[in-house]
């Protein structure tokens, strides 16, 4: 098994943090997006959508999509459970994982991709008005999240989960997107600091 | 347990099709989006993101996000398995579920929401250039999908899964978005006809 991985981008990082939390090591194969490795015929055969990361199993099966990779690793290495421990908790983790993915990570990515000058050659067409339209979405999600986190350490409750990983990666992505956590959102700030302090955040 | 449900929109329909495939009935509570029911204080308490559907458990827990609801139902009613039957198949189902959700359903929804005149009062701001930017994304995903479906009946392989439900709902959403499957994509057309012919498609 090997993981085709691409450094600093949010999705590859989500998988590496997940592996670090599990204490699992998988050999990495670098895919240099800047050099266009993800558009090579060999990589396109692994993932016709030309996105990294991809987990390549020993039988040749290629698993793309970060959350699909994490879920596969969870089945091979169930402890610590990062998708929840019973049906209700698993549903809550999935709910927050998706809320943070669509309402936060995707919205921050839209601001970054459609407004940052360095992305002009990568995001074609860059639609500045769409980037601008996502600024209030980011803040709206952060405000809902702040109220939610007032009485719990992690987004799905008492236990750290994959939803927190998506949250960490999203919040760390605010800076390149030239956004910030509003100063009055103390619970989101505390949560971000807690997540950044975990050794897995270095992955 | 009850399901707060909103008629024709793609996400509520995904959950109803899933329940029909399982042969499971859950009492429905109508949430009329046109009337603004989803913005009421009572519904906002259930889901601060003000989106339907929401599954309300008997202990009061509110599970939002269609796929989280489906996953919870899968745990209560494992047969027929709609998220895959072993670790590898579950990873493949998740991968395709996400590819179809981000690359197809979300792209078609962007065309609909940002270009359809009837959506002007709902999608604020409507960003026409973003709608236009999603047209080629829809076609690109459909072309990759067509090649993928050349040698298999369902998107994850031999078995019907939740990824097919997302595919059906997405393809049925092409019409309101004023899009169509390109005429040369015979495998996508065959797949769409197969899915539409299942009794669950009426849900």
PDB file of N, CA and C in Angstrom, chain A residues 13-14 17 22 41 47 51 54 78 91 97 101 118 125 134 139 141 147 157 164 181 189 191 197 199:
ATOM      1  N   UNK A  13      -2.980  17.024   3.472  1.00  0.00           N
ATOM      2  CA  UNK A  13      -2.662  17.211   4.896  1.00  0.00           C
ATOM      3  C   UNK A  13      -3.703  16.531   5.785  1.00  0.00           C
ATOM      4  N   UNK A  14      -4.983  16.598   5.395  1.00  0.00           N
ATOM      5  CA  UNK A  14      -6.003  15.913   6.194  1.00  0.00           C
ATOM      6  C   UNK A  14      -5.653  14.439   6.389  1.00  0.00           C
ATOM      7  N   UNK A  17      -2.564  13.984   8.735  1.00  0.00           N
ATOM      8  CA  UNK A  17      -2.921  14.187  10.148  1.00  0.00           C
ATOM      9  C   UNK A  17      -3.685  12.961  10.668  1.00  0.00           C
ATOM     10  N   UNK A  22      -3.609   8.084  14.114  1.00  0.00           N
ATOM     11  CA  UNK A  22      -3.722   6.628  14.214  1.00  0.00           C
ATOM     12  C   UNK A  22      -2.392   5.980  14.586  1.00  0.00           C
ATOM     13  N   UNK A  41       0.044  10.932 -17.460  1.00  0.00           N
ATOM     14  CA  UNK A  41      -0.777   9.758 -17.817  1.00  0.00           C
ATOM     15  C   UNK A  41      -0.813   8.721 -16.687  1.00  0.00           C
ATOM     16  N   UNK A  47      -6.190   8.246 -10.949  1.00  0.00           N
ATOM     17  CA  UNK A  47      -7.339   9.087 -10.629  1.00  0.00           C
ATOM     18  C   UNK A  47      -7.669   9.987 -11.818  1.00  0.00           C
ATOM     19  N   UNK A  51      -6.662  14.422  -9.024  1.00  0.00           N
ATOM     20  CA  UNK A  51      -6.527  15.076  -7.724  1.00  0.00           C
ATOM     21  C   UNK A  51      -5.758  14.172  -6.771  1.00  0.00           C
ATOM     22  N   UNK A  54      -4.080   9.983  -3.377  1.00  0.00           N
ATOM     23  CA  UNK A  54      -4.668   8.699  -3.791  1.00  0.00           C
ATOM     24  C   UNK A  54      -3.961   7.596  -3.004  1.00  0.00           C
ATOM     25  N   UNK A  78      -8.852   0.247  13.685  1.00  0.00           N
ATOM     26  CA  UNK A  78     -10.047   0.867  14.297  1.00  0.00           C
ATOM     27  C   UNK A  78      -9.745   1.779  15.493  1.00  0.00           C
ATOM     28  N   UNK A  91     -22.982   9.242  13.288  1.00  0.00           N
ATOM     29  CA  UNK A  91     -23.826  10.162  12.512  1.00  0.00           C
ATOM     30  C   UNK A  91     -23.462  11.614  12.831  1.00  0.00           C
ATOM     31  N   UNK A  97     -18.410  16.699  10.049  1.00  0.00           N
ATOM     32  CA  UNK A  97     -17.387  16.560   9.020  1.00  0.00           C
ATOM     33  C   UNK A  97     -17.877  17.221   7.731  1.00  0.00           C
ATOM     34  N   UNK A 101     -16.695  20.671   5.955  1.00  0.00           N
ATOM     35  CA  UNK A 101     -16.132  20.535   4.625  1.00  0.00           C
ATOM     36  C   UNK A 101     -16.810  21.489   3.640  1.00  0.00           C
ATOM     37  N   UNK A 118      -1.988  34.714  -6.858  1.00  0.00           N
ATOM     38  CA  UNK A 118      -1.141  33.574  -7.213  1.00  0.00           C
ATOM     39  C   UNK A 118      -1.941  32.408  -7.794  1.00  0.00           C
ATOM     40  N   UNK A 125     -11.855  29.792 -15.083  1.00  0.00           N
ATOM     41  CA  UNK A 125     -11.649  31.203 -14.818  1.00  0.00           C
ATOM     42  C   UNK A 125     -11.692  31.506 -13.320  1.00  0.00           C
ATOM     43  N   UNK A 134     -18.172  34.176  -0.987  1.00  0.00           N
ATOM     44  CA  UNK A 134     -17.872  33.163   0.032  1.00  0.00           C
ATOM     45  C   UNK A 134     -17.363  33.744   1.353  1.00  0.00           C
ATOM     46  N   UNK A 139     -17.724  33.395   7.514  1.00  0.00           N
ATOM     47  CA  UNK A 139     -18.020  33.985   8.826  1.00  0.00           C
ATOM     48  C   UNK A 139     -19.283  33.385   9.440  1.00  0.00           C
ATOM     49  N   UNK A 141     -20.475  30.362   9.050  1.00  0.00           N
ATOM     50  CA  UNK A 141     -20.151  29.036   9.601  1.00  0.00           C
ATOM     51  C   UNK A 141     -19.360  29.178  10.894  1.00  0.00           C
ATOM     52  N   UNK A 147     -20.856  29.100  18.691  1.00  0.00           N
ATOM     53  CA  UNK A 147     -21.942  28.802  19.637  1.00  0.00           C
ATOM     54  C   UNK A 147     -21.949  27.311  19.981  1.00  0.00           C
ATOM     55  N   UNK A 157     -18.241  16.524  20.099  1.00  0.00           N
ATOM     56  CA  UNK A 157     -18.537  16.281  21.514  1.00  0.00           C
ATOM     57  C   UNK A 157     -17.274  16.078  22.334  1.00  0.00           C
ATOM     58  N   UNK A 164     -12.749  17.207  13.501  1.00  0.00           N
ATOM     59  CA  UNK A 164     -11.784  18.177  14.028  1.00  0.00           C
ATOM     60  C   UNK A 164     -10.604  18.349  13.067  1.00  0.00           C
ATOM     61  N   UNK A 181     -10.056  34.402  11.956  1.00  0.00           N
ATOM     62  CA  UNK A 181     -11.166  34.147  12.871  1.00  0.00           C
ATOM     63  C   UNK A 181     -11.552  35.486  13.503  1.00  0.00           C
ATOM     64  N   UNK A 189     -11.469  30.064  18.626  1.00  0.00           N
ATOM     65  CA  UNK A 189     -10.034  30.300  18.862  1.00  0.00           C
ATOM     66  C   UNK A 189      -9.441  29.257  19.809  1.00  0.00           C
ATOM     67  N   UNK A 191     -10.587  26.235  20.382  1.00  0.00           N
ATOM     68  CA  UNK A 191     -10.591  24.948  19.659  1.00  0.00           C
ATOM     69  C   UNK A 191      -9.403  24.886  18.698  1.00  0.00           C
ATOM     70  N   UNK A 197      -2.080  22.324  18.887  1.00  0.00           N
ATOM     71  CA  UNK A 197      -1.117  21.844  19.889  1.00  0.00           C
ATOM     72  C   UNK A 197      -0.923  20.325  19.829  1.00  0.00           C
ATOM     73  N   UNK A 199       0.380  16.835  18.465  1.00  0.00           N
ATOM     74  CA  UNK A 199       1.542  16.509  17.612  1.00  0.00           C
ATOM     75  C   UNK A 199       1.148  16.250  16.149  1.00  0.00           C
TER      76      UNK A 199
END
